PDB file of C-alpha atoms in Angstrom:
ATOM      1  CA  UNK P1027      -0.051   0.007   0.078  1.00 59.00           C
ATOM      2  CA  UNK P1028       1.487   3.238  -1.147  1.00 70.00           C
ATOM      3  CA  UNK P1029       2.110   5.834   1.497  1.00 92.00           C
ATOM      4  CA  UNK P1030       4.304   7.009   4.627  1.00 95.00           C
ATOM      5  CA  UNK P1031       5.426   4.736   7.182  1.00 95.00           C
ATOM      6  CA  UNK P1032       6.703   6.227  10.504  1.00 97.00           C
ATOM      7  CA  UNK P1033       8.468   4.314  13.363  1.00 97.00           C
ATOM      8  CA  UNK P1034       8.149   3.837  16.142  1.00 97.00           C
ATOM      9  CA  UNK P1035       4.594   4.205  16.729  1.00 95.00           C
ATOM     10  CA  UNK P1036       5.220   5.420  20.340  1.00 96.00           C
ATOM     11  CA  UNK P1037       8.198   5.825  22.661  1.00 97.00           C
ATOM     12  CA  UNK P1038       8.978   6.899  26.180  1.00 97.00           C
ATOM     13  CA  UNK P1039      12.444   8.453  26.394  1.00 97.00           C
ATOM     14  CA  UNK P1040      14.500   9.587  29.243  1.00 97.00           C
ATOM     15  CA  UNK P1041      15.592  13.374  29.101  1.00 98.00           C
ATOM     16  CA  UNK P1042      19.156  13.662  27.648  1.00 97.00           C
ATOM     17  CA  UNK P1043      18.836  10.560  25.389  1.00 97.00           C
ATOM     18  CA  UNK P1044      19.274  10.763  21.684  1.00 97.00           C
ATOM     19  CA  UNK P1045      16.458   9.563  19.412  1.00 97.00           C
ATOM     20  CA  UNK P1046      15.770   9.155  15.829  1.00 98.00           C
ATOM     21  CA  UNK P1047      12.401   9.109  14.312  1.00 98.00           C
ATOM     22  CA  UNK P1048      12.115   7.135  11.133  1.00 98.00           C
ATOM     23  CA  UNK P1049      10.016   8.167   8.065  1.00 98.00           C
ATOM     24  CA  UNK P1050       9.785   6.369   4.817  1.00 98.00           C
ATOM     25  CA  UNK P1051       7.644   6.985   1.763  1.00 97.00           C
ATOM     26  CA  UNK P1052       7.165   4.927  -1.389  1.00 95.00           C
ATOM     27  CA  UNK P1053       5.373   7.458  -3.581  1.00 93.00           C
ATOM     28  CA  UNK P1054       8.575   9.148  -4.908  1.00 93.00           C
ATOM     29  CA  UNK P1055       7.550  12.430  -3.691  1.00 92.00           C
ATOM     30  CA  UNK P1056      10.094  15.153  -3.913  1.00 91.00           C
ATOM     31  CA  UNK P1057       9.094  17.150  -0.857  1.00 92.00           C
ATOM     32  CA  UNK P1058       9.052  15.811   2.770  1.00 94.00           C
ATOM     33  CA  UNK P1059       8.226  17.493   6.020  1.00 94.00           C
ATOM     34  CA  UNK P1060       8.180  16.930   9.749  1.00 96.00           C
ATOM     35  CA  UNK P1061       5.502  18.490  11.994  1.00 95.00           C
ATOM     36  CA  UNK P1062       4.704  18.222  15.764  1.00 96.00           C
ATOM     37  CA  UNK P1063       1.179  18.235  17.050  1.00 94.00           C
ATOM     38  CA  UNK P1064       0.374  19.930  20.366  1.00 92.00           C
ATOM     39  CA  UNK P1065      -3.032  20.375  21.928  1.00 84.00           C
ATOM     40  CA  UNK P1066      -4.280  23.891  21.099  1.00 80.00           C
ATOM     41  CA  UNK P1067      -1.334  24.715  18.811  1.00 83.00           C
ATOM     42  CA  UNK P1068      -2.220  22.717  15.760  1.00 86.00           C
ATOM     43  CA  UNK P1069       0.638  21.409  13.855  1.00 91.00           C
ATOM     44  CA  UNK P1070       3.925  23.377  13.651  1.00 92.00           C
ATOM     45  CA  UNK P1071       6.659  22.765  10.954  1.00 92.00           C
ATOM     46  CA  UNK P1072       9.959  21.481  12.282  1.00 96.00           C
ATOM     47  CA  UNK P1073      12.090  20.885   9.184  1.00 96.00           C
ATOM     48  CA  UNK P1074      11.371  20.265   5.585  1.00 93.00           C
ATOM     49  CA  UNK P1075      13.099  18.989   2.511  1.00 94.00           C
ATOM     50  CA  UNK P1076      12.174  20.102  -1.104  1.00 90.00           C
ATOM     51  CA  UNK P1077      14.221  17.293  -2.717  1.00 91.00           C
ATOM     52  CA  UNK P1078      16.751  14.690  -1.795  1.00 94.00           C
ATOM     53  CA  UNK P1079      19.961  16.274  -0.545  1.00 95.00           C
ATOM     54  CA  UNK P1080      18.464  19.579   0.596  1.00 94.00           C
ATOM     55  CA  UNK P1081      16.826  20.439   3.865  1.00 95.00           C
ATOM     56  CA  UNK P1082      15.310  23.664   5.595  1.00 93.00           C
ATOM     57  CA  UNK P1083      14.224  24.976   8.912  1.00 93.00           C
ATOM     58  CA  UNK P1084      10.553  25.318   9.794  1.00 91.00           C
ATOM     59  CA  UNK P1085       8.977  27.170  12.478  1.00 89.00           C
ATOM     60  CA  UNK P1086      10.334  25.264  15.419  1.00 95.00           C
ATOM     61  CA  UNK P1087      13.670  23.668  14.480  1.00 97.00           C
ATOM     62  CA  UNK P1088      15.473  23.982  17.709  1.00 97.00           C
ATOM     63  CA  UNK P1089      16.599  20.670  19.116  1.00 97.00           C
ATOM     64  CA  UNK P1090      15.893  18.757  16.020  1.00 98.00           C
ATOM     65  CA  UNK P1091      17.922  17.736  12.916  1.00 98.00           C
ATOM     66  CA  UNK P1092      17.172  16.051   9.738  1.00 98.00           C
ATOM     67  CA  UNK P1093      18.903  14.476   6.695  1.00 97.00           C
ATOM     68  CA  UNK P1094      17.675  13.638   3.244  1.00 97.00           C
ATOM     69  CA  UNK P1095      20.240  11.132   1.829  1.00 97.00           C
ATOM     70  CA  UNK P1096      17.661   9.748  -0.739  1.00 97.00           C
ATOM     71  CA  UNK P1097      14.176  10.432  -1.919  1.00 96.00           C
ATOM     72  CA  UNK P1098      12.350   7.954   0.363  1.00 97.00           C
ATOM     73  CA  UNK P1099      13.688   8.448   3.751  1.00 98.00           C
ATOM     74  CA  UNK P1100      13.537  11.631   5.983  1.00 98.00           C
ATOM     75  CA  UNK P1101      14.771  10.673   9.481  1.00 98.00           C
ATOM     76  CA  UNK P1102      14.236  13.262  12.489  1.00 98.00           C
ATOM     77  CA  UNK P1103      16.911  13.286  15.214  1.00 98.00           C
ATOM     78  CA  UNK P1104      16.525  14.678  18.754  1.00 98.00           C
ATOM     79  CA  UNK P1105      20.205  14.937  19.877  1.00 96.00           C
ATOM     80  CA  UNK P1106      19.466  15.262  23.479  1.00 97.00           C
ATOM     81  CA  UNK P1107      15.631  15.011  24.342  1.00 97.00           C
ATOM     82  CA  UNK P1108      13.880  17.557  26.730  1.00 98.00           C
ATOM     83  CA  UNK P1109      10.555  17.177  28.341  1.00 97.00           C
ATOM     84  CA  UNK P1110       9.077  20.088  26.004  1.00 97.00           C
ATOM     85  CA  UNK P1111       9.607  17.792  23.015  1.00 98.00           C
ATOM     86  CA  UNK P1112       6.924  15.507  24.336  1.00 98.00           C
ATOM     87  CA  UNK P1113       4.575  15.652  21.415  1.00 97.00           C
ATOM     88  CA  UNK P1114       2.978  13.786  18.533  1.00 96.00           C
ATOM     89  CA  UNK P1115       5.293  13.744  15.450  1.00 97.00           C
ATOM     90  CA  UNK P1116       3.930  13.615  11.872  1.00 96.00           C
ATOM     91  CA  UNK P1117       5.848  13.115   8.786  1.00 96.00           C
ATOM     92  CA  UNK P1118       4.321  14.218   5.324  1.00 95.00           C
ATOM     93  CA  UNK P1119       5.103  14.341   1.767  1.00 94.00           C
ATOM     94  CA  UNK P1120       4.024  16.086  -1.329  1.00 90.00           C
ATOM     95  CA  UNK P1121       4.439  15.733  -5.124  1.00 83.00           C
ATOM     96  CA  UNK P1122       3.631  19.262  -5.974  1.00 72.00           C
ATOM     97  CA  UNK P1123       2.268  22.627  -5.325  1.00 63.00           C
ATOM     98  CA  UNK P1124      -1.430  22.042  -5.272  1.00 66.00           C
ATOM     99  CA  UNK P1125      -1.729  18.583  -4.263  1.00 70.00           C
ATOM    100  CA  UNK P1126      -1.661  18.836  -0.548  1.00 78.00           C
ATOM    101  CA  UNK P1127       0.189  16.516   1.841  1.00 88.00           C
ATOM    102  CA  UNK P1128       0.129  12.641   2.415  1.00 91.00           C
ATOM    103  CA  UNK P1129       0.713  12.306   6.189  1.00 93.00           C
ATOM    104  CA  UNK P1130       2.010   9.106   8.166  1.00 94.00           C
ATOM    105  CA  UNK P1131       0.166   7.852  11.223  1.00 93.00           C
ATOM    106  CA  UNK P1132       2.486   9.640  13.703  1.00 95.00           C
ATOM    107  CA  UNK P1133       4.883   8.856  16.517  1.00 97.00           C
ATOM    108  CA  UNK P1134       3.686   9.699  20.061  1.00 96.00           C
ATOM    109  CA  UNK P1135       6.863  10.709  22.036  1.00 98.00           C
ATOM    110  CA  UNK P1136       7.034  11.145  25.748  1.00 97.00           C
ATOM    111  CA  UNK P1137      10.090  12.522  27.306  1.00 98.00           C
ATOM    112  CA  UNK P1138      10.434  12.075  31.007  1.00 97.00           C
TER     113      UNK P1138
ATOM    114  CA  UNK M 960       2.996  36.917   7.824  1.00 82.00           C
ATOM    115  CA  UNK M 961       0.917  33.968   6.877  1.00 86.00           C
ATOM    116  CA  UNK M 962      -1.569  32.517   9.313  1.00 91.00           C
ATOM    117  CA  UNK M 963      -4.770  30.614   9.734  1.00 94.00           C
ATOM    118  CA  UNK M 964      -7.346  31.086  12.402  1.00 95.00           C
ATOM    119  CA  UNK M 965     -10.174  28.557  13.139  1.00 94.00           C
ATOM    120  CA  UNK M 966     -13.174  28.632  15.313  1.00 86.00           C
ATOM    121  CA  UNK M 967     -12.556  27.260  18.787  1.00 82.00           C
ATOM    122  CA  UNK M 968     -14.080  23.934  19.716  1.00 85.00           C
ATOM    123  CA  UNK M 969     -15.309  21.563  20.574  1.00 93.00           C
ATOM    124  CA  UNK M 970     -18.259  21.768  18.219  1.00 96.00           C
ATOM    125  CA  UNK M 971     -21.079  19.398  19.538  1.00 97.00           C
ATOM    126  CA  UNK M 972     -24.069  18.689  17.079  1.00 97.00           C
ATOM    127  CA  UNK M 973     -26.784  16.152  16.880  1.00 97.00           C
ATOM    128  CA  UNK M 974     -26.866  13.738  13.823  1.00 97.00           C
ATOM    129  CA  UNK M 975     -28.253  15.209  10.846  1.00 97.00           C
ATOM    130  CA  UNK M 976     -27.549  18.841  11.830  1.00 97.00           C
ATOM    131  CA  UNK M 977     -25.896  21.506   9.708  1.00 97.00           C
ATOM    132  CA  UNK M 978     -22.261  21.914  10.308  1.00 97.00           C
ATOM    133  CA  UNK M 979     -20.186  25.151   9.902  1.00 97.00           C
ATOM    134  CA  UNK M 980     -16.559  25.458  10.972  1.00 97.00           C
ATOM    135  CA  UNK M 981     -15.138  28.869  10.323  1.00 97.00           C
ATOM    136  CA  UNK M 982     -11.757  29.376   8.959  1.00 97.00           C
ATOM    137  CA  UNK M 983      -9.955  32.831   8.117  1.00 97.00           C
ATOM    138  CA  UNK M 984      -6.542  33.390   6.730  1.00 96.00           C
ATOM    139  CA  UNK M 985      -3.872  35.986   6.440  1.00 94.00           C
ATOM    140  CA  UNK M 986      -1.459  35.618   3.432  1.00 90.00           C
ATOM    141  CA  UNK M 987       0.450  37.411   0.874  1.00 81.00           C
ATOM    142  CA  UNK M 988       0.027  36.477  -2.672  1.00 76.00           C
ATOM    143  CA  UNK M 989      -2.248  33.871  -3.788  1.00 80.00           C
ATOM    144  CA  UNK M 990      -2.429  30.933  -1.458  1.00 88.00           C
ATOM    145  CA  UNK M 991      -4.046  27.547  -1.871  1.00 89.00           C
ATOM    146  CA  UNK M 992      -6.500  26.503   0.862  1.00 93.00           C
ATOM    147  CA  UNK M 993      -7.159  23.052   2.250  1.00 94.00           C
ATOM    148  CA  UNK M 994      -9.261  21.204   4.900  1.00 96.00           C
ATOM    149  CA  UNK M 995      -7.785  18.105   6.570  1.00 96.00           C
ATOM    150  CA  UNK M 996      -9.595  15.745   8.875  1.00 97.00           C
ATOM    151  CA  UNK M 997      -7.932  13.673  11.643  1.00 94.00           C
ATOM    152  CA  UNK M 998      -9.881  10.731  13.118  1.00 93.00           C
ATOM    153  CA  UNK M 999      -8.830   9.502  16.550  1.00 88.00           C
ATOM    154  CA  UNK M1000      -5.416   7.880  16.601  1.00 84.00           C
ATOM    155  CA  UNK M1001      -4.680   8.458  12.971  1.00 87.00           C
ATOM    156  CA  UNK M1002      -2.584  11.010  10.906  1.00 89.00           C
ATOM    157  CA  UNK M1003      -4.319  13.810   8.938  1.00 92.00           C
ATOM    158  CA  UNK M1004      -6.126  13.087   5.665  1.00 93.00           C
ATOM    159  CA  UNK M1005      -6.718  15.583   2.994  1.00 93.00           C
ATOM    160  CA  UNK M1006     -10.614  16.447   2.871  1.00 96.00           C
ATOM    161  CA  UNK M1007     -10.799  19.041   0.137  1.00 96.00           C
ATOM    162  CA  UNK M1008      -8.913  21.940  -1.356  1.00 93.00           C
ATOM    163  CA  UNK M1009      -9.237  25.039  -3.508  1.00 94.00           C
ATOM    164  CA  UNK M1010      -6.482  26.754  -5.373  1.00 89.00           C
ATOM    165  CA  UNK M1011      -7.980  30.069  -6.518  1.00 89.00           C
ATOM    166  CA  UNK M1012     -10.523  32.570  -5.548  1.00 91.00           C
ATOM    167  CA  UNK M1013     -14.201  31.421  -5.889  1.00 94.00           C
ATOM    168  CA  UNK M1014     -13.221  27.804  -6.227  1.00 95.00           C
ATOM    169  CA  UNK M1015     -15.239  25.311  -4.271  1.00 97.00           C
ATOM    170  CA  UNK M1016     -13.623  22.256  -2.906  1.00 96.00           C
ATOM    171  CA  UNK M1017     -16.045  19.309  -2.077  1.00 97.00           C
ATOM    172  CA  UNK M1018     -15.792  15.747  -0.853  1.00 96.00           C
ATOM    173  CA  UNK M1019     -17.855  13.287   1.239  1.00 95.00           C
ATOM    174  CA  UNK M1020     -20.608  15.896   1.525  1.00 97.00           C
ATOM    175  CA  UNK M1021     -18.333  18.523   2.778  1.00 98.00           C
ATOM    176  CA  UNK M1022     -17.869  21.828   0.991  1.00 98.00           C
ATOM    177  CA  UNK M1023     -15.652  25.012   1.249  1.00 98.00           C
ATOM    178  CA  UNK M1024     -15.434  28.089  -1.011  1.00 98.00           C
ATOM    179  CA  UNK M1025     -12.354  30.284  -1.356  1.00 96.00           C
ATOM    180  CA  UNK M1026     -13.513  33.767  -0.554  1.00 96.00           C
ATOM    181  CA  UNK M1027     -10.765  36.125  -1.243  1.00 93.00           C
ATOM    182  CA  UNK M1028     -12.666  39.289  -0.301  1.00 93.00           C
ATOM    183  CA  UNK M1029     -13.366  38.007   3.140  1.00 95.00           C
ATOM    184  CA  UNK M1030     -10.071  35.768   3.471  1.00 95.00           C
ATOM    185  CA  UNK M1031     -12.231  32.902   4.371  1.00 97.00           C
ATOM    186  CA  UNK M1032     -12.692  29.207   3.636  1.00 97.00           C
ATOM    187  CA  UNK M1033     -15.446  27.998   5.901  1.00 98.00           C
ATOM    188  CA  UNK M1034     -16.126  24.295   6.084  1.00 98.00           C
ATOM    189  CA  UNK M1035     -19.842  23.175   5.751  1.00 98.00           C
ATOM    190  CA  UNK M1036     -21.707  19.974   5.607  1.00 98.00           C
ATOM    191  CA  UNK M1037     -25.721  19.788   5.301  1.00 97.00           C
ATOM    192  CA  UNK M1038     -26.251  16.738   7.538  1.00 96.00           C
ATOM    193  CA  UNK M1039     -23.478  15.379   9.780  1.00 97.00           C
ATOM    194  CA  UNK M1040     -23.103  11.837  10.833  1.00 97.00           C
ATOM    195  CA  UNK M1041     -21.592  10.276  14.023  1.00 97.00           C
ATOM    196  CA  UNK M1042     -18.812   9.077  11.707  1.00 96.00           C
ATOM    197  CA  UNK M1043     -17.878  12.769  10.996  1.00 97.00           C
ATOM    198  CA  UNK M1044     -16.546  13.026  14.590  1.00 97.00           C
ATOM    199  CA  UNK M1045     -12.939  14.115  14.264  1.00 96.00           C
ATOM    200  CA  UNK M1046     -10.611  17.035  14.392  1.00 95.00           C
ATOM    201  CA  UNK M1047     -10.723  19.324  11.351  1.00 96.00           C
ATOM    202  CA  UNK M1048      -7.768  21.508  10.334  1.00 95.00           C
ATOM    203  CA  UNK M1049      -7.773  24.506   7.893  1.00 96.00           C
ATOM    204  CA  UNK M1050      -4.545  25.103   6.200  1.00 93.00           C
ATOM    205  CA  UNK M1051      -2.937  27.391   3.625  1.00 91.00           C
ATOM    206  CA  UNK M1052      -0.038  26.984   1.225  1.00 87.00           C
ATOM    207  CA  UNK M1053       1.568  30.296   0.507  1.00 82.00           C
ATOM    208  CA  UNK M1054       2.296  31.314  -3.035  1.00 74.00           C
ATOM    209  CA  UNK M1055       3.397  34.768  -4.250  1.00 63.00           C
ATOM    210  CA  UNK M1056       3.415  33.950  -8.079  1.00 60.00           C
ATOM    211  CA  UNK M1057       7.068  33.336  -8.248  1.00 55.00           C
ATOM    212  CA  UNK M1058       8.114  31.041  -5.626  1.00 55.00           C
ATOM    213  CA  UNK M1059       6.659  28.577  -3.129  1.00 54.00           C
ATOM    214  CA  UNK M1060       8.342  26.412  -0.452  1.00 60.00           C
ATOM    215  CA  UNK M1061       5.403  24.000  -0.486  1.00 68.00           C
ATOM    216  CA  UNK M1062       4.937  24.276   3.148  1.00 78.00           C
ATOM    217  CA  UNK M1063       1.483  24.165   4.683  1.00 87.00           C
ATOM    218  CA  UNK M1064       0.504  26.503   7.544  1.00 89.00           C
ATOM    219  CA  UNK M1065      -2.126  24.996   9.621  1.00 91.00           C
ATOM    220  CA  UNK M1066      -4.926  26.336  11.973  1.00 92.00           C
ATOM    221  CA  UNK M1067      -5.092  25.008  15.515  1.00 91.00           C
ATOM    222  CA  UNK M1068      -7.798  22.484  14.757  1.00 93.00           C
ATOM    223  CA  UNK M1069     -11.524  22.340  15.585  1.00 95.00           C
ATOM    224  CA  UNK M1070     -12.972  19.135  17.257  1.00 95.00           C
ATOM    225  CA  UNK M1071     -16.276  18.017  16.034  1.00 97.00           C
ATOM    226  CA  UNK M1072     -18.492  15.736  18.210  1.00 97.00           C
ATOM    227  CA  UNK M1073     -21.592  14.184  16.528  1.00 97.00           C
ATOM    228  CA  UNK M1074     -23.932  12.687  19.078  1.00 97.00           C
ATOM    229  CA  UNK M1075     -26.664  10.141  17.828  1.00 95.00           C
TER     230      UNK M1075
END
């Protein structure tokens, strides 16, 4: 089934630990995005990539890094997790200007 | 800057009632507008979209018209069902005619609860 796969589904992480959230798409979309969803704040863009080999910062990039070595994969890394990074993280991809996004099912991360 | 404002929820309706969820936006240039729906425990799904002024997006009985004069994109449905209970997000994709990052800017979401 074509779409976006995120892993893990959920994770409890000790503060200060490093964590990589995985995102893989099989639609050959050029653009990929990472959002975090927090109650009352909607979705906020963390990082994005318009094409393989390029990345950019979104609205809330601090404490996160990404890489885009190929078209399909777009991992998000928390170098040293803090409790304020407790959130639901969504990966998304897009094939063009007008088409909107395809979203993954999300990763629920709790930092304690 | 670009932003999206949605009516606060939760919105609670009885089955078969008429639904309106208000969405207004601030944007430079000519944005595309979207409505996404998120069912419990799932990711967001595209519900409908409109790419230019006066366009009407529609899907699954939901409609929204791109009103540039009022900078609005209100979501409507004539008769809601229990299965429509979800969180609805209005979003815009900025475009100034010469460049676009492809990024979506979301409103805060509106929770809809439909009771039998």
